[in-house]
């Protein structure tokens, strides 16, 4: 990118979740091309895409057939809404998602992204309970440090106070319970099953504290993203399902990241053996080649909306967009033809073993996750698990680590939403050679980061 264009980017492109002052006197990093598991900047330098864009490009970059699919569909029918009308690609995609989804999740409400899908699920849960005679059920329970999106409702469900503070007051009724970070578990840290039972039981305690007659839904990710990839302990989701059934509370599986192969299954709930009442999803549905999201709903929850004059008064102009739906179908064809889910299952152990080698570094406290979705928690003291101070986070994580990883050829996320972590979620076509390359870059940069502590 020329200096003039970089200045134009700073002057006019308001980048998301970005401290804009960082680019007042520095060039804006600009990616111009992608191929497979790699991306290239405007100077031709190659980087590993260690985050699949933003947990999105699951099938990898440079899939020309997806671009051709979009081109063909735009020529035939570029746009039509699904407001009281249908078009073939939305119908086909809805049927296909219903076929993939577990249990009786057969109704698909399209959105344009994940935050909108979460917003949809909360609104739908509240209206469902009203239609079934439970007019006081409106509250939702989610987990501490969890991220569920930026719309006002989804942000209320989000468990990251710093992200919410500038926009308060938010939607009332969102409550938080402990997450499944066993590395910092207050109890049962050496007994995963007991910890899972304890963590699930906190949901029951919160329902009882609020009053079961007021709680509409529980929102949980199969593997929690924010905080650095917290997988569920054994038995956790089975106990949560039992609790939700006992108190007539809907279980929403927020799979905006965990669906479409990220964990090696089409939906993350399959990996951990539970059937939710709703699934929210987006990102990998098209591998990012066109935006789309969805809330997939069980027949039981949808049933009252299909009676008489009842209507779900909610929608999005671009929900179920013909081009995006066509691209999603072609992307899912690639998944089936190339066996991408099985590829993740076959290689997830190798990915973990490769990252786990980094535990010999004094700065690495924990390596955790599932599938092709891992977090590396950084600490000052491995024995005590002491984390960084705010000053050290600013100086080491943001002042050095993020840029150094990128400069060394690895695009990923260094984040402190929770404790300091490096997150990795490469495209699902990644192999052992790429894992080794990632580990080598991480080892170099984390060693340098330790020296700066």
Coordinates of C-alpha atoms in Angstrom, one line a residue:
X1 CA 0.0 0.0 0.0
X2 CA 1.3 3.4 -0.9
X3 CA 1.9 5.9 1.9
X4 CA -1.0 8.0 0.5
X5 CA -3.4 5.1 0.5
X6 CA -2.3 4.1 4.1
X7 CA -3.1 7.7 5.2
X8 CA -6.4 7.5 3.4
X9 CA -7.2 4.3 5.4
X10 CA -6.4 6.0 8.6
X11 CA -8.4 9.1 7.7
X12 CA -11.5 7.3 6.5
X13 CA -11.6 3.5 7.3
X14 CA -12.8 3.1 10.9
X15 CA -11.5 -0.3 11.7
X16 CA -13.4 -2.6 14.1
X17 CA -12.2 -3.2 17.7
X18 CA -9.2 -1.1 16.8
X19 CA -7.3 1.6 18.8
X20 CA -7.1 4.0 15.9
X21 CA -4.4 6.1 17.4
X22 CA -2.0 3.2 16.9
X23 CA -2.0 4.1 13.2
X24 CA -1.6 7.9 13.4
X25 CA 2.1 7.5 12.6
X26 CA 2.3 3.9 11.4
X27 CA 1.2 2.2 8.2
X28 CA -2.1 0.3 8.2
X29 CA -1.4 -3.4 7.7
X30 CA -3.2 -4.3 4.5
X31 CA -3.9 -7.8 3.2
X32 CA -4.5 -8.1 -0.5
X33 CA -4.6 -11.8 -1.3
X34 CA -5.1 -15.3 0.2
X35 CA -4.3 -18.8 -1.0
X36 CA -4.9 -21.9 1.0
X37 CA -3.6 -21.3 4.6
X38 CA -1.7 -18.2 3.7
X39 CA -2.4 -14.5 3.2
X40 CA -0.3 -11.8 1.5
X41 CA 0.1 -8.1 2.2
X42 CA 0.4 -5.2 -0.2
X43 CA 4.2 -5.7 -0.2
X44 CA 3.9 -9.3 -1.3
X45 CA 5.0 -10.7 2.1
X46 CA 3.4 -14.0 3.1
X47 CA 1.8 -14.8 6.5
X48 CA 0.2 -17.9 8.0
X49 CA -3.5 -17.2 8.5
X50 CA -3.5 -18.6 12.0
X51 CA -7.0 -17.4 12.8
X52 CA -8.9 -18.2 9.5
X53 CA -9.5 -14.5 9.1
X54 CA -11.7 -14.3 12.2
X55 CA -12.5 -18.0 12.7
X56 CA -14.2 -17.8 9.3
X57 CA -12.2 -19.0 6.3
X58 CA -12.6 -22.7 7.2
X59 CA -12.2 -24.1 3.7
X60 CA -9.2 -22.0 3.1
X61 CA -8.4 -19.0 0.8
X62 CA -8.5 -18.9 -3.0
X63 CA -11.5 -21.2 -3.5
X64 CA -12.4 -20.0 -7.0
X65 CA -15.5 -22.2 -7.3
X66 CA -17.1 -20.2 -4.4
X67 CA -16.4 -16.9 -6.3
X68 CA -17.8 -18.4 -9.4
X69 CA -20.9 -19.6 -7.5
X70 CA -21.5 -16.0 -6.3
X71 CA -21.0 -14.6 -9.8
X72 CA -23.5 -17.0 -11.3
X73 CA -26.1 -16.5 -8.6
X74 CA -25.8 -12.7 -8.8
X75 CA -26.5 -12.9 -12.5
X76 CA -29.6 -15.0 -11.9
X77 CA -31.1 -13.4 -8.8
X78 CA -28.9 -11.0 -6.9
X79 CA -31.4 -10.1 -4.2
X80 CA -34.8 -10.9 -2.9
X81 CA -35.9 -10.9 0.8
X82 CA -37.3 -13.8 2.7
X83 CA -40.1 -11.6 4.1
X84 CA -43.2 -13.7 3.2
X85 CA -41.4 -14.9 0.1
X86 CA -38.9 -17.7 -0.6
X87 CA -36.1 -18.1 -3.2
X88 CA -34.6 -21.5 -4.1
X89 CA -31.2 -21.1 -2.5
X90 CA -32.6 -20.1 0.9
X91 CA -34.9 -23.1 0.8
X92 CA -32.1 -25.5 -0.2
X93 CA -29.8 -24.1 2.5
X94 CA -32.4 -24.2 5.2
X95 CA -33.1 -27.9 4.4
X96 CA -29.5 -28.7 4.4
X97 CA -28.8 -27.1 7.7
X98 CA -31.8 -28.9 9.2
X99 CA -30.4 -32.2 7.9
X100 CA -27.0 -31.5 9.5
X101 CA -28.5 -30.3 12.8
X102 CA -29.1 -32.8 15.6
X103 CA -32.5 -33.8 17.1
X104 CA -35.5 -31.9 15.9
X105 CA -33.7 -28.6 15.0
X106 CA -35.5 -28.2 11.6
X107 CA -36.4 -24.6 11.3
X108 CA -33.9 -22.1 10.1
X109 CA -34.1 -18.3 10.6
X110 CA -31.4 -16.5 8.5
X111 CA -29.5 -13.5 9.6
X112 CA -26.4 -11.8 8.1
X113 CA -24.0 -12.6 11.0
X114 CA -23.5 -14.2 14.3
X115 CA -24.4 -11.3 16.6
X116 CA -27.7 -11.0 14.8
X117 CA -28.3 -14.7 15.2
X118 CA -27.8 -14.4 19.0
X119 CA -30.1 -11.4 19.0
X120 CA -32.7 -13.4 17.2
X121 CA -32.4 -16.3 19.6
X122 CA -33.0 -14.2 22.7
X123 CA -36.0 -12.4 21.1
X124 CA -37.4 -15.8 20.0
X125 CA -36.9 -17.3 23.4
X126 CA -38.9 -14.5 25.1
X127 CA -41.7 -14.7 22.6
X128 CA -41.8 -18.5 22.7
X129 CA -42.4 -18.4 26.5
X130 CA -45.1 -15.7 26.1
X131 CA -46.9 -17.9 23.5
X132 CA -46.8 -20.9 25.8
X133 CA -48.2 -19.0 28.7
X134 CA -45.0 -18.1 30.6
X135 CA -45.2 -14.3 30.4
X136 CA -42.6 -13.6 33.0
X137 CA -39.7 -15.6 31.4
X138 CA -37.3 -13.0 29.9
X139 CA -33.9 -13.4 31.6
X140 CA -30.9 -15.2 30.1
X141 CA -27.9 -16.8 31.7
X142 CA -24.5 -16.9 30.1
X143 CA -20.9 -17.3 31.3
X144 CA -18.3 -14.9 32.6
X145 CA -15.8 -13.7 30.0
X146 CA -17.9 -15.1 27.2
X147 CA -18.4 -13.1 24.0
X148 CA -21.7 -13.3 22.2
X149 CA -21.8 -10.3 19.9
X150 CA -22.2 -6.5 19.7
X151 CA -25.9 -5.8 19.2
X152 CA -27.5 -4.4 22.4
X153 CA -29.1 -7.8 23.3
X154 CA -26.1 -9.9 22.4
X155 CA -23.8 -7.5 24.2
X156 CA -25.9 -7.9 27.3
X157 CA -25.4 -11.6 27.1
X158 CA -21.7 -11.1 26.6
X159 CA -19.7 -11.5 29.9
X160 CA -16.9 -9.0 29.3
X161 CA -17.5 -5.9 31.4
X162 CA -15.0 -3.7 29.6
X163 CA -16.8 -4.3 26.3
X164 CA -20.1 -3.4 27.8
X165 CA -19.3 -0.4 30.0
X166 CA -19.3 2.3 27.2
X167 CA -22.8 1.3 26.1
X168 CA -24.7 0.9 29.3
X169 CA -27.5 0.7 30.2
X170 CA -28.0 -2.4 28.1
X171 CA -30.9 -4.8 27.8
X172 CA -32.0 -5.9 31.3
X173 CA -32.2 -9.5 32.4
X174 CA -28.8 -10.9 31.5
X175 CA -27.1 -12.9 34.3
X176 CA -23.6 -14.5 34.5
X177 CA -22.3 -17.7 35.9
X178 CA -18.7 -19.1 36.1
X179 CA -17.1 -20.5 32.9
X180 CA -15.2 -23.7 32.5
X181 CA -11.7 -22.5 32.8
X182 CA -10.3 -25.4 34.8
X183 CA -6.8 -24.0 34.7
X184 CA -8.0 -21.4 37.2
X185 CA -10.8 -23.4 38.8
X186 CA -11.5 -22.4 42.3
X187 CA -12.6 -25.9 43.2
X188 CA -12.0 -29.4 41.8
X189 CA -9.1 -28.3 39.5
X190 CA -7.6 -31.7 39.7
X191 CA -10.9 -33.5 39.0
X192 CA -12.4 -32.5 35.6
X193 CA -15.7 -34.4 36.1
X194 CA -16.3 -32.9 39.5
X195 CA -15.4 -29.4 38.2
X196 CA -17.9 -29.9 35.3
X197 CA -20.6 -30.8 37.7
X198 CA -19.8 -27.8 39.9
X199 CA -19.8 -25.4 36.9
X200 CA -23.1 -26.8 35.5
X201 CA -24.7 -26.6 38.9
X202 CA -23.9 -22.9 39.1
X203 CA -26.5 -22.5 36.3
X204 CA -29.1 -24.2 38.4
X205 CA -28.3 -22.1 41.4
X206 CA -28.6 -18.9 39.3
X207 CA -32.0 -20.1 37.9
X208 CA -33.2 -20.7 41.4
X209 CA -31.9 -17.4 42.6
X210 CA -33.6 -15.5 39.8
X211 CA -36.8 -17.6 40.0
X212 CA -37.3 -20.3 37.3
X213 CA -40.5 -18.5 36.3
X214 CA -38.3 -15.5 35.1
X215 CA -35.5 -17.4 33.2
X216 CA -36.1 -17.9 29.4
X217 CA -32.8 -19.3 28.1
X218 CA -29.1 -20.3 28.7
X219 CA -26.6 -19.3 26.1
X220 CA -23.4 -21.3 26.0
X221 CA -20.6 -21.9 23.4
X222 CA -19.5 -25.5 23.0
X223 CA -15.9 -24.2 23.5
X224 CA -15.9 -20.7 24.9
X225 CA -13.9 -18.3 22.8
X226 CA -13.1 -15.3 24.9
X227 CA -10.6 -16.0 27.7
X228 CA -8.8 -18.4 25.5
X229 CA -10.7 -21.5 24.3
X230 CA -12.3 -23.1 27.4
X231 CA -13.5 -26.7 26.5
X232 CA -16.3 -28.2 28.5
X233 CA -15.4 -30.7 31.3
X234 CA -16.8 -34.3 31.0
X235 CA -20.5 -34.4 31.6
X236 CA -20.9 -30.6 31.7
X237 CA -23.4 -30.2 28.9
X238 CA -25.4 -33.3 29.8
X239 CA -26.0 -31.8 33.3
X240 CA -26.8 -28.4 31.7
X241 CA -29.4 -30.0 29.4
X242 CA -30.9 -31.8 32.5
X243 CA -31.1 -28.5 34.3
X244 CA -32.7 -26.6 31.4
X245 CA -35.3 -29.4 31.0
X246 CA -36.2 -29.3 34.7
X247 CA -36.9 -25.6 34.8
X248 CA -38.4 -25.1 31.3
X249 CA -35.4 -23.0 30.2
X250 CA -34.2 -23.1 26.5
X251 CA -30.6 -24.1 25.8
X252 CA -29.0 -22.1 23.1
X253 CA -25.7 -23.4 21.7
X254 CA -23.9 -20.4 20.4
X255 CA -21.8 -21.9 17.6
X256 CA -20.8 -18.8 15.6
X257 CA -17.2 -20.1 15.9
X258 CA -17.7 -23.8 16.7
X259 CA -19.9 -24.8 13.8
X260 CA -18.9 -25.9 10.4
X261 CA -15.9 -28.0 11.2
X262 CA -13.9 -25.9 13.6
X263 CA -14.2 -28.8 16.2
X264 CA -14.3 -31.5 13.5
X265 CA -18.1 -31.8 13.4
X266 CA -20.7 -29.8 11.5
X267 CA -22.0 -28.5 14.8
X268 CA -20.0 -28.3 18.0
X269 CA -22.9 -29.7 20.1
X270 CA -22.3 -33.0 18.2
X271 CA -18.7 -33.1 19.5
X272 CA -19.9 -33.0 23.1
X273 CA -23.1 -35.1 22.8
X274 CA -25.9 -32.7 23.6
X275 CA -29.0 -31.4 21.7
X276 CA -29.8 -27.7 22.3
X277 CA -33.1 -26.0 21.6
X278 CA -31.5 -23.5 19.3
X279 CA -28.1 -23.2 17.5
X280 CA -26.7 -19.8 16.5
X281 CA -24.2 -19.9 13.7
X282 CA -22.5 -17.9 11.0
X283 CA -18.8 -17.4 10.0
X284 CA -17.7 -20.8 8.6
X285 CA -21.1 -21.4 6.8
X286 CA -19.7 -19.7 3.7
X287 CA -16.0 -19.8 4.8
X288 CA -16.3 -16.1 4.6
X289 CA -16.8 -15.8 0.9
X290 CA -20.1 -14.0 1.5
X291 CA -21.8 -13.0 4.8
X292 CA -24.6 -15.1 6.3
X293 CA -25.8 -16.3 9.7
X294 CA -28.6 -18.4 11.1
X295 CA -30.6 -19.3 14.2
X296 CA -31.6 -23.0 13.8
X297 CA -34.7 -23.8 16.0
X298 CA -36.2 -27.0 17.2
X299 CA -39.7 -28.0 16.1
X300 CA -40.9 -27.8 19.7
X301 CA -39.8 -24.1 20.0
X302 CA -41.1 -23.2 16.5
X303 CA -44.5 -24.9 16.9
X304 CA -46.4 -22.0 18.6
X305 CA -45.2 -19.6 15.9
X306 CA -46.8 -21.9 13.2
X307 CA -50.3 -21.6 14.8
X308 CA -53.1 -19.2 14.0
X309 CA -52.1 -15.5 13.8
X310 CA -48.8 -15.8 15.7
X311 CA -45.9 -14.1 14.0
X312 CA -42.2 -13.6 14.9
X313 CA -42.0 -9.9 14.2
X314 CA -38.3 -9.9 13.5
X315 CA -36.1 -10.0 10.4
X316 CA -33.1 -8.6 8.5
X317 CA -33.1 -7.2 4.9
X318 CA -30.1 -9.3 3.9
X319 CA -31.0 -12.4 5.9
X320 CA -30.9 -15.5 3.6
X321 CA -29.4 -13.4 0.8
X322 CA -29.5 -15.4 -2.5
X323 CA -25.8 -15.0 -3.2
X324 CA -24.7 -15.9 0.3
X325 CA -27.0 -18.9 0.4
X326 CA -25.7 -20.2 -2.9
X327 CA -22.1 -19.7 -1.7
X328 CA -22.9 -21.5 1.6
X329 CA -24.3 -24.5 -0.4
X330 CA -21.2 -24.6 -2.5
X331 CA -18.9 -24.3 0.6
X332 CA -20.8 -27.2 2.3
X333 CA -20.3 -29.2 -0.9
X334 CA -16.5 -28.7 -0.4
X335 CA -16.8 -29.9 3.2
X336 CA -18.4 -33.1 2.0
X337 CA -16.3 -33.7 -1.0
X338 CA -13.0 -33.2 0.7
X339 CA -14.0 -34.6 4.1
X340 CA -12.9 -31.4 6.0
X341 CA -14.6 -32.4 9.2
X342 CA -12.8 -35.8 9.3
X343 CA -9.5 -34.0 8.4
X344 CA -9.9 -32.0 11.6
X345 CA -10.6 -35.1 13.6
X346 CA -7.6 -36.9 12.1
X347 CA -5.2 -34.0 12.8
X348 CA -6.5 -32.3 16.0
X349 CA -4.3 -34.5 18.2
X350 CA -1.3 -33.5 16.2
X351 CA -2.2 -29.8 16.4
X352 CA -2.5 -30.1 20.2
X353 CA 0.8 -32.0 20.6
X354 CA 2.6 -29.4 18.5
X355 CA 1.3 -26.5 20.5
X356 CA 1.8 -28.4 23.7
X357 CA 5.5 -28.5 23.1
X358 CA 5.5 -24.8 24.0
X359 CA 4.9 -25.6 27.6
X360 CA 8.6 -25.9 28.1
X361 CA 8.7 -22.1 27.8
X362 CA 8.5 -20.2 31.1
X363 CA 5.9 -17.8 29.8
X364 CA 3.4 -20.6 28.7
X365 CA 1.0 -21.5 31.5
X366 CA -1.7 -23.5 29.7
X367 CA -2.6 -24.9 26.2
X368 CA -6.2 -25.7 25.8
X369 CA -9.0 -26.1 23.2
X370 CA -10.4 -28.6 20.8
X371 CA -10.4 -29.4 17.1
X372 CA -8.5 -26.6 15.3
X373 CA -9.3 -24.1 18.0
X374 CA -6.7 -23.5 20.7
X375 CA -5.6 -20.9 23.2
X376 CA -2.2 -20.5 24.9
X377 CA -2.4 -18.7 28.2
X378 CA 0.6 -16.6 29.1
X379 CA 1.8 -16.2 32.7
X380 CA 4.6 -14.6 34.7
X381 CA 5.0 -17.5 37.0
X382 CA 4.1 -21.1 36.0
X383 CA 4.2 -22.4 39.6
X384 CA 1.7 -19.8 41.0
X385 CA -0.1 -19.0 37.7
X386 CA 0.5 -15.4 38.3
X387 CA -0.8 -13.3 35.4
X388 CA 0.5 -10.0 33.9
X389 CA -0.1 -6.7 35.5
X390 CA -2.0 -4.1 33.4
X391 CA 1.3 -2.4 32.6
X392 CA 2.9 -5.7 31.5
X393 CA -0.2 -6.5 29.3
X394 CA 0.1 -3.2 27.6
X395 CA 3.8 -3.3 27.2
X396 CA 4.3 -7.0 26.3
X397 CA 1.0 -8.2 24.8
X398 CA 0.0 -5.2 22.9
X399 CA 3.3 -3.3 22.7
X400 CA 5.4 -6.2 21.5
X401 CA 3.7 -9.6 21.0
X402 CA 0.9 -8.8 18.5
X403 CA 3.2 -7.0 16.1
X404 CA 6.1 -9.4 16.6
X405 CA 4.0 -12.4 15.6
X406 CA 2.7 -10.6 12.5
X407 CA 6.2 -9.4 11.6
X408 CA 7.5 -13.0 11.9
X409 CA 4.8 -14.2 9.5
X410 CA 2.0 -15.4 11.7
X411 CA -1.4 -13.7 11.8
X412 CA -3.3 -14.7 14.9
X413 CA -4.8 -13.1 18.0
X414 CA -3.0 -11.9 21.2
X415 CA -5.7 -10.9 23.6
X416 CA -6.4 -10.1 27.2
X417 CA -10.1 -10.6 27.4
X418 CA -9.8 -12.6 30.6
X419 CA -6.1 -13.5 31.1
X420 CA -3.4 -12.9 28.4
X421 CA -3.7 -15.5 25.6
X422 CA -2.6 -16.2 22.1
X423 CA -5.4 -17.8 20.1
X424 CA -5.1 -20.1 17.0
X425 CA -7.7 -21.3 14.6
X426 CA -6.1 -22.0 11.2
X427 CA -8.1 -23.1 8.2
X428 CA -9.4 -26.6 8.3
X429 CA -7.1 -27.7 5.4
X430 CA -4.1 -27.2 7.6
X431 CA -1.6 -30.0 8.1
X432 CA 1.3 -31.0 10.3
X433 CA 3.8 -29.0 8.3
X434 CA 1.8 -25.8 9.0
X435 CA 1.5 -26.7 12.7
X436 CA 5.2 -27.0 12.9
X437 CA 5.7 -23.7 11.2
X438 CA 3.2 -22.0 13.6
X439 CA 5.0 -23.6 16.6
X440 CA 8.4 -22.3 15.4
X441 CA 7.2 -18.7 15.1
X442 CA 5.5 -18.8 18.4
X443 CA 8.6 -20.3 20.1
X444 CA 10.7 -17.5 18.8
X445 CA 8.4 -14.6 19.6
X446 CA 7.3 -16.0 23.0
X447 CA 10.9 -16.4 24.0
X448 CA 11.5 -12.7 23.1
X449 CA 8.4 -11.7 25.0
X450 CA 9.6 -13.5 28.2
X451 CA 12.8 -11.5 28.0
X452 CA 10.8 -8.3 28.0
X453 CA 9.0 -9.3 31.2

